[in-house]
Amino acid sequence: MDTYDPRITPARPDLAARHLEGRVTAARFVTGEIREVVEPSAPVRTAPHHGAPLATEVLLGERVTIYEDSVEGWSWGQLESDGYVGFIPSIALGAPTSTATHMVSARRTFVFPGPSIKLPPQMALSFGARIAIASIQEPFAVTAQGGYLPASHVTPRKTHETDFVTVAEKFLGAPYLWGGKTSDGIDCSGLVQVALTACGIACPRDSDMQQAALSISVESAQAKTMQRGDLIFWKGHIAIARGDGSIIHANAHHMAVATESATDAITRILAGGSAVTGIRRIAKA
């Protein structure tokens, strides 16, 4: 079998995507079916059971190409957004509906069954969730399904944020969760991906992918040279410079998204056996 990254290649010894035929070895090849995430968020796991490690998460409105559905209630497929491959609970997926027109721009918001915040909310959505808005009835945005959420908490998908550091700061205090990408829990590379994506910058999922793939220029790996928006890499970890000598990162030391002195963080992480592997600056368009 060809060498490939299983995180972003829909191929297993027993099954692979049809478009990979002739490039990988598999017992059978299938054409995928497009599905849409219909839950506020859904786990993408490394194996088809709830005890398997969380690889990443998908949010409401995201599209997934599914290559297999199991009788145990798991669907195996590839995310449209970043190409990640894994197992998703089948119940969280449905047929594609109205094309999403907006995204949630607040850290977290509620969808109500009617135009009143006193009603029991139908669901809670995290930053980045994609929704189809049928109309704006101030102070609410009305979804294609008839849900109501604060109009100030959504923005048109064609409108991008301008400062990904500010986006990352929306998550300050959110708990750390390996593989997480929501306000309920997020990890270091998930925070970077969410922030960059909101600014219209394509970003892979994991920190090693980010270090290798982002359009970046290499800078000296010293805290005093960091500018706002610089990305600091360790093996298996990433942080964002805030431009004032501090960084923001989701990390297991604080078990949260936190800010701290860049020098203190570099010193602490080095004492734990990991040195900075580089500081990168996203090239300006």
mmCIF file of C-alpha atoms in Angstrom:
data_model
loop_
_atom_site.group_PDB
_atom_site.id
_atom_site.type_symbol
_atom_site.label_atom_id
_atom_site.label_comp_id
_atom_site.label_asym_id
_atom_site.label_seq_id
_atom_site.Cartn_x
_atom_site.Cartn_y
_atom_site.Cartn_z
ATOM 1 C CA MET A 1 0.000 0.000 0.000
ATOM 2 C CA ASP A 2 1.173 3.522 -0.745
ATOM 3 C CA THR A 3 2.423 5.658 2.098
ATOM 4 C CA TYR A 4 -0.184 8.206 3.123
ATOM 5 C CA ASP A 5 -1.392 10.153 6.143
ATOM 6 C CA PRO A 6 -4.411 8.210 7.481
ATOM 7 C CA ARG A 7 -5.681 11.329 9.227
ATOM 8 C CA ILE A 8 -6.574 12.931 5.881
ATOM 9 C CA THR A 9 -6.796 9.955 3.511
ATOM 10 C CA PRO A 10 -10.058 7.955 3.379
ATOM 11 C CA ALA A 11 -8.383 4.581 3.033
ATOM 12 C CA ARG A 12 -8.297 1.422 5.137
ATOM 13 C CA PRO A 13 -7.167 -2.098 4.216
ATOM 14 C CA ASP A 14 -10.814 -3.123 3.799
ATOM 15 C CA LEU A 15 -12.260 0.058 2.302
ATOM 16 C CA ALA A 16 -11.202 3.211 0.480
ATOM 17 C CA ALA A 17 -12.693 6.104 -1.444
ATOM 18 C CA ARG A 18 -13.299 5.426 -5.136
ATOM 19 C CA HIS A 19 -11.079 8.305 -6.219
ATOM 20 C CA LEU A 20 -8.104 6.583 -4.558
ATOM 21 C CA GLU A 21 -8.378 3.438 -6.677
ATOM 22 C CA GLY A 22 -5.003 2.685 -8.229
ATOM 23 C CA ARG A 23 -3.219 4.792 -5.615
ATOM 24 C CA VAL A 24 -3.856 2.730 -2.478
ATOM 25 C CA THR A 25 -4.525 -0.927 -1.768
ATOM 26 C CA ALA A 26 -7.953 -1.823 -0.361
ATOM 27 C CA ALA A 27 -10.381 -4.726 -0.536
ATOM 28 C CA ARG A 28 -13.056 -2.503 -2.065
ATOM 29 C CA PHE A 29 -13.589 1.040 -3.231
ATOM 30 C CA VAL A 30 -16.809 3.022 -2.827
ATOM 31 C CA THR A 31 -18.220 6.334 -3.942
ATOM 32 C CA GLY A 32 -19.059 8.475 -0.940
ATOM 33 C CA GLU A 33 -22.341 10.132 -0.052
ATOM 34 C CA ILE A 34 -22.520 13.755 1.096
ATOM 35 C CA ARG A 35 -24.104 14.257 4.522
ATOM 36 C CA GLU A 36 -24.530 17.295 6.740
ATOM 37 C CA VAL A 37 -24.012 17.663 10.485
ATOM 38 C CA VAL A 38 -27.434 18.210 12.052
ATOM 39 C CA GLU A 39 -26.382 18.322 15.714
ATOM 40 C CA PRO A 40 -24.746 21.380 17.349
ATOM 41 C CA SER A 41 -21.468 19.436 17.216
ATOM 42 C CA ALA A 42 -20.357 15.854 16.766
ATOM 43 C CA PRO A 43 -17.204 13.927 17.690
ATOM 44 C CA VAL A 44 -14.892 12.518 15.052
ATOM 45 C CA ARG A 45 -13.258 9.480 16.660
ATOM 46 C CA THR A 46 -10.360 7.255 15.678
ATOM 47 C CA ALA A 47 -12.471 4.086 16.023
ATOM 48 C CA PRO A 48 -16.208 3.321 15.955
ATOM 49 C CA HIS A 49 -16.976 3.424 19.662
ATOM 50 C CA HIS A 50 -17.498 6.159 22.243
ATOM 51 C CA GLY A 51 -14.398 5.151 24.173
ATOM 52 C CA ALA A 52 -12.094 5.839 21.223
ATOM 53 C CA PRO A 53 -9.870 8.938 21.254
ATOM 54 C CA LEU A 54 -11.406 12.166 19.982
ATOM 55 C CA ALA A 55 -9.587 13.174 16.800
ATOM 56 C CA THR A 56 -11.533 16.361 16.115
ATOM 57 C CA GLU A 57 -15.079 17.704 16.062
ATOM 58 C CA VAL A 58 -17.513 18.889 13.400
ATOM 59 C CA LEU A 59 -20.099 21.609 13.885
ATOM 60 C CA LEU A 60 -23.657 22.127 12.750
ATOM 61 C CA GLY A 61 -23.909 22.674 9.002
ATOM 62 C CA GLU A 62 -20.572 21.141 8.046
ATOM 63 C CA ARG A 63 -20.523 18.654 5.170
ATOM 64 C CA VAL A 64 -18.979 15.183 5.337
ATOM 65 C CA THR A 65 -18.430 12.551 2.642
ATOM 66 C CA ILE A 66 -19.482 9.213 4.136
ATOM 67 C CA TYR A 67 -18.056 5.954 2.796
ATOM 68 C CA GLU A 68 -19.506 3.488 5.294
ATOM 69 C CA ASP A 69 -22.393 3.222 7.758
ATOM 70 C CA SER A 70 -22.213 0.507 10.387
ATOM 71 C CA VAL A 71 -25.072 -1.303 12.088
ATOM 72 C CA GLU A 72 -23.592 -0.088 15.385
ATOM 73 C CA GLY A 73 -24.499 3.490 14.458
ATOM 74 C CA TRP A 74 -21.183 4.876 13.225
ATOM 75 C CA SER A 75 -20.389 6.511 9.890
ATOM 76 C CA TRP A 76 -16.859 6.608 8.488
ATOM 77 C CA GLY A 77 -15.948 9.485 6.236
ATOM 78 C CA GLN A 78 -13.979 12.612 5.434
ATOM 79 C CA LEU A 79 -14.737 16.205 6.452
ATOM 80 C CA GLU A 80 -15.201 18.678 3.627
ATOM 81 C CA SER A 81 -13.630 21.535 5.585
ATOM 82 C CA ASP A 82 -10.165 20.181 6.365
ATOM 83 C CA GLY A 83 -10.116 16.653 4.950
ATOM 84 C CA TYR A 84 -9.943 14.912 8.320
ATOM 85 C CA VAL A 85 -11.062 11.271 8.337
ATOM 86 C CA GLY A 86 -12.767 9.425 11.161
ATOM 87 C CA PHE A 87 -15.859 7.886 12.696
ATOM 88 C CA ILE A 88 -18.907 10.055 13.452
ATOM 89 C CA PRO A 89 -22.124 9.001 15.203
ATOM 90 C CA SER A 90 -24.596 8.380 12.363
ATOM 91 C CA ILE A 91 -27.373 10.063 14.340
ATOM 92 C CA ALA A 92 -25.506 13.379 14.052
ATOM 93 C CA LEU A 93 -25.681 13.313 10.241
ATOM 94 C CA GLY A 94 -28.493 13.946 7.790
ATOM 95 C CA ALA A 95 -29.175 14.763 4.174
ATOM 96 C CA PRO A 96 -27.819 18.140 3.028
ATOM 97 C CA THR A 97 -30.372 20.898 3.531
ATOM 98 C CA SER A 98 -30.386 24.596 2.751
ATOM 99 C CA THR A 99 -26.962 26.011 2.047
ATOM 100 C CA ALA A 100 -25.633 27.766 5.130
ATOM 101 C CA THR A 101 -25.694 31.536 4.722
ATOM 102 C CA HIS A 102 -24.307 32.565 8.110
ATOM 103 C CA MET A 103 -22.021 31.387 10.852
ATOM 104 C CA VAL A 104 -22.155 31.872 14.588
ATOM 105 C CA SER A 105 -19.789 34.704 15.492
ATOM 106 C CA ALA A 106 -20.332 34.681 19.263
ATOM 107 C CA ARG A 107 -18.394 32.267 21.440
ATOM 108 C CA ARG A 108 -21.704 30.564 22.219
ATOM 109 C CA THR A 109 -25.345 31.274 21.503
ATOM 110 C CA PHE A 110 -28.805 29.761 21.941
ATOM 111 C CA VAL A 111 -31.461 28.942 19.368
ATOM 112 C CA PHE A 112 -35.010 29.495 20.636
ATOM 113 C CA PRO A 113 -38.260 28.039 19.250
ATOM 114 C CA GLY A 114 -39.820 31.509 19.011
ATOM 115 C CA PRO A 115 -39.011 35.230 19.233
ATOM 116 C CA SER A 116 -38.448 35.315 22.993
ATOM 117 C CA ILE A 117 -35.355 34.688 25.101
ATOM 118 C CA LYS A 118 -37.702 33.446 27.857
ATOM 119 C CA LEU A 119 -38.507 30.301 25.877
ATOM 120 C CA PRO A 120 -36.534 27.112 26.598
ATOM 121 C CA PRO A 121 -33.726 27.043 24.007
ATOM 122 C CA GLN A 122 -33.731 24.296 21.395
ATOM 123 C CA MET A 123 -29.967 24.064 21.213
ATOM 124 C CA ALA A 124 -26.711 25.838 22.014
ATOM 125 C CA LEU A 125 -24.261 26.570 19.195
ATOM 126 C CA SER A 126 -20.555 27.296 19.331
ATOM 127 C CA PHE A 127 -18.542 29.809 17.315
ATOM 128 C CA GLY A 128 -18.240 28.694 13.700
ATOM 129 C CA ALA A 129 -21.459 26.692 13.467
ATOM 130 C CA ARG A 130 -23.026 27.121 10.035
ATOM 131 C CA ILE A 131 -26.691 28.008 9.683
ATOM 132 C CA ALA A 132 -29.145 28.977 6.964
ATOM 133 C CA ILE A 133 -30.838 32.253 7.925
ATOM 134 C CA ALA A 134 -34.199 32.864 6.241
ATOM 135 C CA SER A 135 -34.780 36.388 7.570
ATOM 136 C CA ILE A 136 -33.691 38.993 10.092
ATOM 137 C CA GLN A 137 -36.442 40.051 12.488
ATOM 138 C CA GLU A 138 -34.583 42.249 14.951
ATOM 139 C CA PRO A 139 -33.358 41.439 17.453
ATOM 140 C CA PHE A 140 -33.466 37.903 16.053
ATOM 141 C CA ALA A 141 -32.181 36.009 13.047
ATOM 142 C CA VAL A 142 -34.653 33.349 11.933
ATOM 143 C CA THR A 143 -33.266 30.068 10.633
ATOM 144 C CA ALA A 144 -34.641 28.135 7.671
ATOM 145 C CA GLN A 145 -35.983 25.625 10.224
ATOM 146 C CA GLY A 146 -37.839 28.319 12.168
ATOM 147 C CA GLY A 147 -35.411 28.781 15.046
ATOM 148 C CA TYR A 148 -34.636 32.183 16.549
ATOM 149 C CA LEU A 149 -31.212 33.324 17.704
ATOM 150 C CA PRO A 150 -29.739 36.766 18.439
ATOM 151 C CA ALA A 151 -29.007 38.537 15.158
ATOM 152 C CA SER A 152 -25.902 40.036 16.767
ATOM 153 C CA HIS A 153 -24.513 36.520 17.232
ATOM 154 C CA VAL A 154 -24.347 35.641 13.523
ATOM 155 C CA THR A 155 -22.505 37.005 10.520
ATOM 156 C CA PRO A 156 -22.747 36.243 6.793
ATOM 157 C CA ARG A 157 -20.353 33.460 5.777
ATOM 158 C CA LYS A 158 -18.898 35.668 3.029
ATOM 159 C CA THR A 159 -17.822 38.145 5.726
ATOM 160 C CA HIS A 160 -14.519 37.240 7.356
ATOM 161 C CA GLU A 161 -13.033 38.320 10.656
ATOM 162 C CA THR A 162 -9.957 40.527 10.280
ATOM 163 C CA ASP A 163 -7.839 39.564 13.315
ATOM 164 C CA PHE A 164 -7.490 35.895 14.196
ATOM 165 C CA VAL A 165 -5.889 36.748 17.549
ATOM 166 C CA THR A 166 -9.090 38.517 18.571
ATOM 167 C CA VAL A 167 -11.056 35.458 17.459
ATOM 168 C CA ALA A 168 -8.860 33.199 19.599
ATOM 169 C CA GLU A 169 -9.404 35.516 22.560
ATOM 170 C CA LYS A 170 -13.150 34.824 22.369
ATOM 171 C CA PHE A 171 -12.290 31.383 23.782
ATOM 172 C CA LEU A 172 -10.383 32.611 26.847
ATOM 173 C CA GLY A 173 -11.338 30.406 29.778
ATOM 174 C CA ALA A 174 -12.839 27.650 27.637
ATOM 175 C CA PRO A 175 -11.776 24.255 29.007
ATOM 176 C CA TYR A 176 -8.999 22.293 27.343
ATOM 177 C CA LEU A 177 -10.170 19.192 25.499
ATOM 178 C CA TRP A 178 -7.946 17.019 23.336
ATOM 179 C CA GLY A 179 -9.534 17.034 19.871
ATOM 180 C CA GLY A 180 -12.074 19.698 20.828
ATOM 181 C CA LYS A 181 -13.149 22.615 18.632
ATOM 182 C CA THR A 182 -16.016 24.233 20.563
ATOM 183 C CA SER A 183 -16.636 26.548 23.493
ATOM 184 C CA ASP A 184 -17.338 23.412 25.545
ATOM 185 C CA GLY A 185 -13.742 22.269 25.029
ATOM 186 C CA ILE A 186 -10.930 22.992 22.591
ATOM 187 C CA ASP A 187 -7.303 22.034 22.061
ATOM 188 C CA CYS A 188 -4.311 24.051 20.895
ATOM 189 C CA SER A 189 -4.471 23.313 17.177
ATOM 190 C CA GLY A 190 -8.267 23.446 17.204
ATOM 191 C CA LEU A 191 -8.082 26.991 18.563
ATOM 192 C CA VAL A 192 -5.683 28.027 15.801
ATOM 193 C CA GLN A 193 -7.776 26.344 13.105
ATOM 194 C CA VAL A 194 -11.024 27.947 14.300
ATOM 195 C CA ALA A 195 -9.406 31.394 14.501
ATOM 196 C CA LEU A 196 -7.696 31.271 11.108
ATOM 197 C CA THR A 197 -10.715 29.772 9.344
ATOM 198 C CA ALA A 198 -12.888 32.613 10.638
ATOM 199 C CA CYS A 199 -10.514 35.001 8.868
ATOM 200 C CA GLY A 200 -10.765 33.119 5.579
ATOM 201 C CA ILE A 201 -7.371 31.434 5.957
ATOM 202 C CA ALA A 202 -7.415 27.724 5.144
ATOM 203 C CA CYS A 203 -5.853 25.793 8.002
ATOM 204 C CA PRO A 204 -5.283 22.056 8.536
ATOM 205 C CA ARG A 205 -6.298 20.411 11.806
ATOM 206 C CA ASP A 206 -3.187 19.284 13.697
ATOM 207 C CA SER A 207 -0.182 21.326 14.811
ATOM 208 C CA ASP A 208 2.333 19.357 12.735
ATOM 209 C CA MET A 209 0.138 19.849 9.662
ATOM 210 C CA GLN A 210 -0.151 23.538 10.469
ATOM 211 C CA GLN A 211 3.592 23.967 10.806
ATOM 212 C CA ALA A 212 4.170 22.211 7.483
ATOM 213 C CA ALA A 213 1.314 23.532 5.369
ATOM 214 C CA LEU A 214 0.468 27.121 6.263
ATOM 215 C CA SER A 215 1.750 29.845 3.939
ATOM 216 C CA ILE A 216 4.289 31.242 6.360
ATOM 217 C CA SER A 217 7.740 32.746 6.682
ATOM 218 C CA VAL A 218 10.243 31.587 9.288
ATOM 219 C CA GLU A 219 11.305 33.964 12.022
ATOM 220 C CA SER A 220 13.886 33.719 14.816
ATOM 221 C CA ALA A 221 12.651 31.514 17.652
ATOM 222 C CA GLN A 222 12.984 34.138 20.389
ATOM 223 C CA ALA A 223 10.151 35.622 22.350
ATOM 224 C CA LYS A 224 11.429 39.185 21.936
ATOM 225 C CA THR A 225 11.045 38.981 18.143
ATOM 226 C CA MET A 226 7.412 37.900 18.171
ATOM 227 C CA GLN A 227 4.738 39.993 16.520
ATOM 228 C CA ARG A 228 0.991 39.813 16.985
ATOM 229 C CA GLY A 229 -0.302 36.740 15.182
ATOM 230 C CA ASP A 230 2.972 34.825 15.099
ATOM 231 C CA LEU A 231 2.533 31.089 15.637
ATOM 232 C CA ILE A 232 4.875 29.400 18.110
ATOM 233 C CA PHE A 233 5.432 25.671 17.650
ATOM 234 C CA TRP A 234 6.617 22.929 19.942
ATOM 235 C CA LYS A 235 6.409 19.230 19.141
ATOM 236 C CA GLY A 236 2.676 18.562 19.483
ATOM 237 C CA HIS A 237 1.762 22.091 20.607
ATOM 238 C CA ILE A 238 1.056 25.527 19.164
ATOM 239 C CA ALA A 239 0.388 28.996 20.612
ATOM 240 C CA ILE A 240 -0.438 32.420 19.200
ATOM 241 C CA ALA A 241 1.535 35.572 20.036
ATOM 242 C CA ARG A 242 -0.569 38.547 21.107
ATOM 243 C CA GLY A 243 2.050 41.184 20.311
ATOM 244 C CA ASP A 244 2.643 42.366 23.881
ATOM 245 C CA GLY A 245 5.054 39.678 25.035
ATOM 246 C CA SER A 246 2.234 37.285 25.860
ATOM 247 C CA ILE A 247 0.683 34.311 24.090
ATOM 248 C CA ILE A 248 -2.732 32.681 23.993
ATOM 249 C CA HIS A 249 -3.095 28.919 23.776
ATOM 250 C CA ALA A 250 -5.314 26.055 24.791
ATOM 251 C CA ASN A 251 -3.078 23.974 27.012
ATOM 252 C CA ALA A 252 -3.048 21.139 29.510
ATOM 253 C CA HIS A 253 -1.045 23.141 32.076
ATOM 254 C CA HIS A 254 -3.972 25.503 32.683
ATOM 255 C CA MET A 255 -6.530 22.986 31.334
ATOM 256 C CA ALA A 256 -8.061 25.959 29.551
ATOM 257 C CA VAL A 257 -7.490 28.580 26.908
ATOM 258 C CA ALA A 258 -5.217 31.011 28.710
ATOM 259 C CA THR A 259 -2.817 33.883 28.203
ATOM 260 C CA GLU A 260 0.618 34.039 29.763
ATOM 261 C CA SER A 261 4.052 35.498 29.237
ATOM 262 C CA ALA A 262 5.689 33.973 26.151
ATOM 263 C CA THR A 263 9.009 33.770 27.998
ATOM 264 C CA ASP A 264 7.432 32.000 30.976
ATOM 265 C CA ALA A 265 5.636 29.506 28.730
ATOM 266 C CA ILE A 266 8.743 28.742 26.689
ATOM 267 C CA THR A 267 10.759 28.239 29.864
ATOM 268 C CA ARG A 268 8.119 26.020 31.492
ATOM 269 C CA ILE A 269 7.594 23.851 28.421
ATOM 270 C CA LEU A 270 11.345 23.519 27.894
ATOM 271 C CA ALA A 271 11.700 22.336 31.495
ATOM 272 C CA GLY A 272 9.194 19.627 30.609
ATOM 273 C CA GLY A 273 11.436 18.461 27.785
ATOM 274 C CA SER A 274 10.091 20.287 24.735
ATOM 275 C CA ALA A 275 11.888 23.144 23.006
ATOM 276 C CA VAL A 276 10.348 25.583 20.542
ATOM 277 C CA THR A 277 10.650 24.114 17.043
ATOM 278 C CA GLY A 278 9.938 27.396 15.290
ATOM 279 C CA ILE A 279 8.078 30.672 15.157
ATOM 280 C CA ARG A 280 6.121 31.288 11.989
ATOM 281 C CA ARG A 281 4.471 34.369 10.552
ATOM 282 C CA ILE A 282 1.555 34.070 8.180
ATOM 283 C CA ALA A 283 2.469 35.743 4.904
ATOM 284 C CA LYS A 284 0.364 38.763 4.054
ATOM 285 C CA ALA A 285 -1.767 38.430 0.941
#
